[in-house]
Amino acid sequence: MVIHHLLFVNNYYLCKQMENPIRHEGIVETVDGEHIRVRIIQHSACSACKVASHCSASESKEKIVDVFHYRQRHLEVGDAVIVGTSGHSVGKALLLGFVLPLVLLLVVIGVLFTAGVNEGITALAALVALIPYYIGLWTFRQRIADNIAFFIEDV
């Protein structure tokens, strides 16, 4: 009962954290009608540290974010903006990208292992089972992109 309560409290805390939007500063790379591409630099938590230049743990990654259906104001290449998404969209992305493939792997491994199939074949079959999943993600990428939306704010 105590474990169930702790799991509930932990899930509630995670859900509350997911409600907050996630924002990153970026620069407009391209403008093509209602499709805007923004370059953001994602910093690790310790990259702002004074000794980060001497530490291999600090890093930053440059990423391109596509914002579709943008109609609010005229943007030009080089404009500074803030790109964000809702916590709900982040949850969907995590579910599609990590949770469902993990569940699929575990189910295939569990079923084949219980059936007494060789461990090597079980592992290979679990990996092969991911191929149709990711083909499905690629096939429905436009529908997914419409559901996992980004927004743009002025700096």
mmCIF file with all atom_site columns, N, CA and C in Angstrom, residues 74-119:
data_model
loop_
_atom_site.group_PDB
_atom_site.id
_atom_site.type_symbol
_atom_site.label_atom_id
_atom_site.label_alt_id
_atom_site.label_comp_id
_atom_site.label_asym_id
_atom_site.label_entity_id
_atom_site.label_seq_id
_atom_site.pdbx_PDB_ins_code
_atom_site.Cartn_x
_atom_site.Cartn_y
_atom_site.Cartn_z
_atom_site.occupancy
_atom_site.B_iso_or_equiv
_atom_site.pdbx_formal_charge
_atom_site.auth_seq_id
_atom_site.auth_comp_id
_atom_site.auth_asym_id
_atom_site.auth_atom_id
_atom_site.pdbx_PDB_model_num
ATOM 1   N N  . HIS A 1 74  ? 4.759  38.558  -39.190 1.00 0.00 ? 74  HIS A N  1
ATOM 2   C CA . HIS A 1 74  ? 5.777  38.329  -40.207 1.00 0.00 ? 74  HIS A CA 1
ATOM 3   C C  . HIS A 1 74  ? 7.143  38.132  -39.545 1.00 0.00 ? 74  HIS A C  1
ATOM 4   N N  . LEU A 1 75  ? 7.766  37.001  -39.808 1.00 0.00 ? 75  LEU A N  1
ATOM 5   C CA . LEU A 1 75  ? 9.107  36.727  -39.303 1.00 0.00 ? 75  LEU A CA 1
ATOM 6   C C  . LEU A 1 75  ? 10.086 36.695  -40.462 1.00 0.00 ? 75  LEU A C  1
ATOM 7   N N  . GLU A 1 76  ? 11.314 37.088  -40.178 1.00 0.00 ? 76  GLU A N  1
ATOM 8   C CA . GLU A 1 76  ? 12.358 37.050  -41.184 1.00 0.00 ? 76  GLU A CA 1
ATOM 9   C C  . GLU A 1 76  ? 13.521 36.210  -40.684 1.00 0.00 ? 76  GLU A C  1
ATOM 10  N N  . VAL A 1 77  ? 14.308 35.713  -41.612 1.00 0.00 ? 77  VAL A N  1
ATOM 11  C CA . VAL A 1 77  ? 15.481 34.923  -41.267 1.00 0.00 ? 77  VAL A CA 1
ATOM 12  C C  . VAL A 1 77  ? 16.396 35.761  -40.380 1.00 0.00 ? 77  VAL A C  1
ATOM 13  N N  . GLY A 1 78  ? 16.844 35.181  -39.271 1.00 0.00 ? 78  GLY A N  1
ATOM 14  C CA . GLY A 1 78  ? 17.719 35.872  -38.337 1.00 0.00 ? 78  GLY A CA 1
ATOM 15  C C  . GLY A 1 78  ? 17.007 36.477  -37.141 1.00 0.00 ? 78  GLY A C  1
ATOM 16  N N  . ASP A 1 79  ? 15.670 36.488  -37.143 1.00 0.00 ? 79  ASP A N  1
ATOM 17  C CA . ASP A 1 79  ? 14.927 37.025  -36.003 1.00 0.00 ? 79  ASP A CA 1
ATOM 18  C C  . ASP A 1 79  ? 15.115 36.126  -34.784 1.00 0.00 ? 79  ASP A C  1
ATOM 19  N N  . ALA A 1 80  ? 15.252 36.747  -33.617 1.00 0.00 ? 80  ALA A N  1
ATOM 20  C CA . ALA A 1 80  ? 15.342 35.994  -32.363 1.00 0.00 ? 80  ALA A CA 1
ATOM 21  C C  . ALA A 1 80  ? 13.924 35.721  -31.865 1.00 0.00 ? 80  ALA A C  1
ATOM 22  N N  . VAL A 1 81  ? 13.655 34.465  -31.535 1.00 0.00 ? 81  VAL A N  1
ATOM 23  C CA . VAL A 1 81  ? 12.333 34.060  -31.066 1.00 0.00 ? 81  VAL A CA 1
ATOM 24  C C  . VAL A 1 81  ? 12.498 33.058  -29.923 1.00 0.00 ? 81  VAL A C  1
ATOM 25  N N  . ILE A 1 82  ? 11.387 32.774  -29.279 1.00 0.00 ? 82  ILE A N  1
ATOM 26  C CA . ILE A 1 82  ? 11.346 31.706  -28.285 1.00 0.00 ? 82  ILE A CA 1
ATOM 27  C C  . ILE A 1 82  ? 10.405 30.640  -28.826 1.00 0.00 ? 82  ILE A C  1
ATOM 28  N N  . VAL A 1 83  ? 10.911 29.422  -28.934 1.00 0.00 ? 83  VAL A N  1
ATOM 29  C CA . VAL A 1 83  ? 10.123 28.296  -29.412 1.00 0.00 ? 83  VAL A CA 1
ATOM 30  C C  . VAL A 1 83  ? 9.738  27.462  -28.206 1.00 0.00 ? 83  VAL A C  1
ATOM 31  N N  . GLY A 1 84  ? 8.503  27.046  -28.165 1.00 0.00 ? 84  GLY A N  1
ATOM 32  C CA . GLY A 1 84  ? 8.057  26.253  -27.026 1.00 0.00 ? 84  GLY A CA 1
ATOM 33  C C  . GLY A 1 84  ? 7.040  25.222  -27.426 1.00 0.00 ? 84  GLY A C  1
ATOM 34  N N  . THR A 1 85  ? 6.755  24.348  -26.498 1.00 0.00 ? 85  THR A N  1
ATOM 35  C CA . THR A 1 85  ? 5.715  23.348  -26.666 1.00 0.00 ? 85  THR A CA 1
ATOM 36  C C  . THR A 1 85  ? 5.109  23.061  -25.294 1.00 0.00 ? 85  THR A C  1
ATOM 37  N N  . SER A 1 86  ? 3.917  22.540  -25.304 1.00 0.00 ? 86  SER A N  1
ATOM 38  C CA . SER A 1 86  ? 3.243  22.259  -24.037 1.00 0.00 ? 86  SER A CA 1
ATOM 39  C C  . SER A 1 86  ? 3.775  20.967  -23.434 1.00 0.00 ? 86  SER A C  1
ATOM 40  N N  . GLY A 1 87  ? 3.591  20.846  -22.157 1.00 0.00 ? 87  GLY A N  1
ATOM 41  C CA . GLY A 1 87  ? 3.969  19.620  -21.472 1.00 0.00 ? 87  GLY A CA 1
ATOM 42  C C  . GLY A 1 87  ? 3.194  18.425  -21.993 1.00 0.00 ? 87  GLY A C  1
ATOM 43  N N  . HIS A 1 88  ? 1.965  18.652  -22.434 1.00 0.00 ? 88  HIS A N  1
ATOM 44  C CA . HIS A 1 88  ? 1.151  17.579  -22.999 1.00 0.00 ? 88  HIS A CA 1
ATOM 45  C C  . HIS A 1 88  ? 1.786  17.038  -24.277 1.00 0.00 ? 88  HIS A C  1
ATOM 46  N N  . SER A 1 89  ? 2.290  17.934  -25.126 1.00 0.00 ? 89  SER A N  1
ATOM 47  C CA . SER A 1 89  ? 2.966  17.509  -26.354 1.00 0.00 ? 89  SER A CA 1
ATOM 48  C C  . SER A 1 89  ? 4.243  16.743  -26.044 1.00 0.00 ? 89  SER A C  1
ATOM 49  N N  . VAL A 1 90  ? 4.957  17.171  -25.020 1.00 0.00 ? 90  VAL A N  1
ATOM 50  C CA . VAL A 1 90  ? 6.173  16.466  -24.613 1.00 0.00 ? 90  VAL A CA 1
ATOM 51  C C  . VAL A 1 90  ? 5.815  15.053  -24.151 1.00 0.00 ? 90  VAL A C  1
ATOM 52  N N  . GLY A 1 91  ? 4.732  14.928  -23.407 1.00 0.00 ? 91  GLY A N  1
ATOM 53  C CA . GLY A 1 91  ? 4.283  13.615  -22.958 1.00 0.00 ? 91  GLY A CA 1
ATOM 54  C C  . GLY A 1 91  ? 3.948  12.688  -24.117 1.00 0.00 ? 91  GLY A C  1
ATOM 55  N N  . LYS A 1 92  ? 3.265  13.235  -25.137 1.00 0.00 ? 92  LYS A N  1
ATOM 56  C CA . LYS A 1 92  ? 2.955  12.435  -26.327 1.00 0.00 ? 92  LYS A CA 1
ATOM 57  C C  . LYS A 1 92  ? 4.228  11.984  -27.031 1.00 0.00 ? 92  LYS A C  1
ATOM 58  N N  . ALA A 1 93  ? 5.170  12.898  -27.173 1.00 0.00 ? 93  ALA A N  1
ATOM 59  C CA . ALA A 1 93  ? 6.420  12.558  -27.845 1.00 0.00 ? 93  ALA A CA 1
ATOM 60  C C  . ALA A 1 93  ? 7.188  11.486  -27.080 1.00 0.00 ? 93  ALA A C  1
ATOM 61  N N  . LEU A 1 94  ? 7.240  11.607  -25.771 1.00 0.00 ? 94  LEU A N  1
ATOM 62  C CA . LEU A 1 94  ? 7.920  10.589  -24.959 1.00 0.00 ? 94  LEU A CA 1
ATOM 63  C C  . LEU A 1 94  ? 7.223  9.238   -25.057 1.00 0.00 ? 94  LEU A C  1
ATOM 64  N N  . LEU A 1 95  ? 5.907  9.265   -25.072 1.00 0.00 ? 95  LEU A N  1
ATOM 65  C CA . LEU A 1 95  ? 5.153  8.023   -25.191 1.00 0.00 ? 95  LEU A CA 1
ATOM 66  C C  . LEU A 1 95  ? 5.450  7.336   -26.522 1.00 0.00 ? 95  LEU A C  1
ATOM 67  N N  . LEU A 1 96  ? 5.390  8.098   -27.611 1.00 0.00 ? 96  LEU A N  1
ATOM 68  C CA . LEU A 1 96  ? 5.618  7.519   -28.935 1.00 0.00 ? 96  LEU A CA 1
ATOM 69  C C  . LEU A 1 96  ? 7.073  7.128   -29.169 1.00 0.00 ? 96  LEU A C  1
ATOM 70  N N  . GLY A 1 97  ? 7.989  7.908   -28.638 1.00 0.00 ? 97  GLY A N  1
ATOM 71  C CA . GLY A 1 97  ? 9.395  7.680   -28.924 1.00 0.00 ? 97  GLY A CA 1
ATOM 72  C C  . GLY A 1 97  ? 10.090 6.697   -28.009 1.00 0.00 ? 97  GLY A C  1
ATOM 73  N N  . PHE A 1 98  ? 9.627  6.571   -26.767 1.00 0.00 ? 98  PHE A N  1
ATOM 74  C CA . PHE A 1 98  ? 10.346 5.737   -25.805 1.00 0.00 ? 98  PHE A CA 1
ATOM 75  C C  . PHE A 1 98  ? 9.485  4.677   -25.126 1.00 0.00 ? 98  PHE A C  1
ATOM 76  N N  . VAL A 1 99  ? 8.333  5.064   -24.616 1.00 0.00 ? 99  VAL A N  1
ATOM 77  C CA . VAL A 1 99  ? 7.536  4.151   -23.802 1.00 0.00 ? 99  VAL A CA 1
ATOM 78  C C  . VAL A 1 99  ? 6.949  3.019   -24.644 1.00 0.00 ? 99  VAL A C  1
ATOM 79  N N  . LEU A 1 100 ? 6.267  3.338   -25.743 1.00 0.00 ? 100 LEU A N  1
ATOM 80  C CA . LEU A 1 100 ? 5.653  2.289   -26.555 1.00 0.00 ? 100 LEU A CA 1
ATOM 81  C C  . LEU A 1 100 ? 6.679  1.335   -27.170 1.00 0.00 ? 100 LEU A C  1
ATOM 82  N N  . PRO A 1 101 ? 7.814  1.819   -27.696 1.00 0.00 ? 101 PRO A N  1
ATOM 83  C CA . PRO A 1 101 ? 8.810  0.849   -28.182 1.00 0.00 ? 101 PRO A CA 1
ATOM 84  C C  . PRO A 1 101 ? 9.356  -0.049  -27.074 1.00 0.00 ? 101 PRO A C  1
ATOM 85  N N  . LEU A 1 102 ? 9.538  0.498   -25.874 1.00 0.00 ? 102 LEU A N  1
ATOM 86  C CA . LEU A 1 102 ? 10.010 -0.309  -24.755 1.00 0.00 ? 102 LEU A CA 1
ATOM 87  C C  . LEU A 1 102 ? 8.987  -1.383  -24.392 1.00 0.00 ? 102 LEU A C  1
ATOM 88  N N  . VAL A 1 103 ? 7.718  -1.010  -24.347 1.00 0.00 ? 103 VAL A N  1
ATOM 89  C CA . VAL A 1 103 ? 6.666  -1.973  -24.044 1.00 0.00 ? 103 VAL A CA 1
ATOM 90  C C  . VAL A 1 103 ? 6.630  -3.066  -25.114 1.00 0.00 ? 103 VAL A C  1
ATOM 91  N N  . LEU A 1 104 ? 6.751  -2.681  -26.375 1.00 0.00 ? 104 LEU A N  1
ATOM 92  C CA . LEU A 1 104 ? 6.768  -3.658  -27.460 1.00 0.00 ? 104 LEU A CA 1
ATOM 93  C C  . LEU A 1 104 ? 7.935  -4.630  -27.310 1.00 0.00 ? 104 LEU A C  1
ATOM 94  N N  . LEU A 1 105 ? 9.117  -4.104  -27.009 1.00 0.00 ? 105 LEU A N  1
ATOM 95  C CA . LEU A 1 105 ? 10.287 -4.959  -26.787 1.00 0.00 ? 105 LEU A CA 1
ATOM 96  C C  . LEU A 1 105 ? 10.044 -5.944  -25.649 1.00 0.00 ? 105 LEU A C  1
ATOM 97  N N  . LEU A 1 106 ? 9.553  -5.442  -24.541 1.00 0.00 ? 106 LEU A N  1
ATOM 98  C CA . LEU A 1 106 ? 9.330  -6.295  -23.373 1.00 0.00 ? 106 LEU A CA 1
ATOM 99  C C  . LEU A 1 106 ? 8.268  -7.362  -23.621 1.00 0.00 ? 106 LEU A C  1
ATOM 100 N N  . VAL A 1 107 ? 7.209  -7.007  -24.338 1.00 0.00 ? 107 VAL A N  1
ATOM 101 C CA . VAL A 1 107 ? 6.155  -7.977  -24.637 1.00 0.00 ? 107 VAL A CA 1
ATOM 102 C C  . VAL A 1 107 ? 6.698  -9.089  -25.534 1.00 0.00 ? 107 VAL A C  1
ATOM 103 N N  . VAL A 1 108 ? 7.420  -8.721  -26.588 1.00 0.00 ? 108 VAL A N  1
ATOM 104 C CA . VAL A 1 108 ? 7.977  -9.737  -27.495 1.00 0.00 ? 108 VAL A CA 1
ATOM 105 C C  . VAL A 1 108 ? 8.963  -10.629 -26.752 1.00 0.00 ? 108 VAL A C  1
ATOM 106 N N  . ILE A 1 109 ? 9.834  -10.030 -25.956 1.00 0.00 ? 109 ILE A N  1
ATOM 107 C CA . ILE A 1 109 ? 10.794 -10.827 -25.187 1.00 0.00 ? 109 ILE A CA 1
ATOM 108 C C  . ILE A 1 109 ? 10.069 -11.741 -24.204 1.00 0.00 ? 109 ILE A C  1
ATOM 109 N N  . GLY A 1 110 ? 9.080  -11.217 -23.511 1.00 0.00 ? 110 GLY A N  1
ATOM 110 C CA . GLY A 1 110 ? 8.334  -12.021 -22.542 1.00 0.00 ? 110 GLY A CA 1
ATOM 111 C C  . GLY A 1 110 ? 7.610  -13.194 -23.180 1.00 0.00 ? 110 GLY A C  1
ATOM 112 N N  . VAL A 1 111 ? 6.932  -12.931 -24.297 1.00 0.00 ? 111 VAL A N  1
ATOM 113 C CA . VAL A 1 111 ? 6.185  -13.994 -24.967 1.00 0.00 ? 111 VAL A CA 1
ATOM 114 C C  . VAL A 1 111 ? 7.131  -15.066 -25.499 1.00 0.00 ? 111 VAL A C  1
ATOM 115 N N  . LEU A 1 112 ? 8.190  -14.666 -26.176 1.00 0.00 ? 112 LEU A N  1
ATOM 116 C CA . LEU A 1 112 ? 9.103  -15.651 -26.757 1.00 0.00 ? 112 LEU A CA 1
ATOM 117 C C  . LEU A 1 112 ? 9.915  -16.376 -25.694 1.00 0.00 ? 112 LEU A C  1
ATOM 118 N N  . PHE A 1 113 ? 10.298 -15.680 -24.654 1.00 0.00 ? 113 PHE A N  1
ATOM 119 C CA . PHE A 1 113 ? 11.067 -16.319 -23.578 1.00 0.00 ? 113 PHE A CA 1
ATOM 120 C C  . PHE A 1 113 ? 10.192 -17.341 -22.848 1.00 0.00 ? 113 PHE A C  1
ATOM 121 N N  . THR A 1 114 ? 8.928  -16.986 -22.620 1.00 0.00 ? 114 THR A N  1
ATOM 122 C CA . THR A 1 114 ? 7.994  -17.908 -21.977 1.00 0.00 ? 114 THR A CA 1
ATOM 123 C C  . THR A 1 114 ? 7.738  -19.130 -22.855 1.00 0.00 ? 114 THR A C  1
ATOM 124 N N  . ALA A 1 115 ? 7.746  -18.936 -24.172 1.00 0.00 ? 115 ALA A N  1
ATOM 125 C CA . ALA A 1 115 ? 7.520  -20.040 -25.110 1.00 0.00 ? 115 ALA A CA 1
ATOM 126 C C  . ALA A 1 115 ? 8.747  -20.933 -25.243 1.00 0.00 ? 115 ALA A C  1
ATOM 127 N N  . GLY A 1 116 ? 9.862  -20.542 -24.630 1.00 0.00 ? 116 GLY A N  1
ATOM 128 C CA . GLY A 1 116 ? 11.055 -21.379 -24.645 1.00 0.00 ? 116 GLY A CA 1
ATOM 129 C C  . GLY A 1 116 ? 11.947 -21.187 -25.860 1.00 0.00 ? 116 GLY A C  1
ATOM 130 N N  . VAL A 1 117 ? 11.794 -20.068 -26.546 1.00 0.00 ? 117 VAL A N  1
ATOM 131 C CA . VAL A 1 117 ? 12.623 -19.779 -27.722 1.00 0.00 ? 117 VAL A CA 1
ATOM 132 C C  . VAL A 1 117 ? 14.025 -19.399 -27.254 1.00 0.00 ? 117 VAL A C  1
ATOM 133 N N  . ASN A 1 118 ? 15.014 -19.747 -28.072 1.00 0.00 ? 118 ASN A N  1
ATOM 134 C CA . ASN A 1 118 ? 16.422 -19.434 -27.804 1.00 0.00 ? 118 ASN A CA 1
ATOM 135 C C  . ASN A 1 118 ? 16.583 -17.936 -27.500 1.00 0.00 ? 118 ASN A C  1
ATOM 136 N N  . GLU A 1 119 ? 17.451 -17.605 -26.553 1.00 0.00 ? 119 GLU A N  1
ATOM 137 C CA . GLU A 1 119 ? 17.639 -16.202 -26.135 1.00 0.00 ? 119 GLU A CA 1
ATOM 138 C C  . GLU A 1 119 ? 18.113 -15.310 -27.274 1.00 0.00 ? 119 GLU A C  1
#
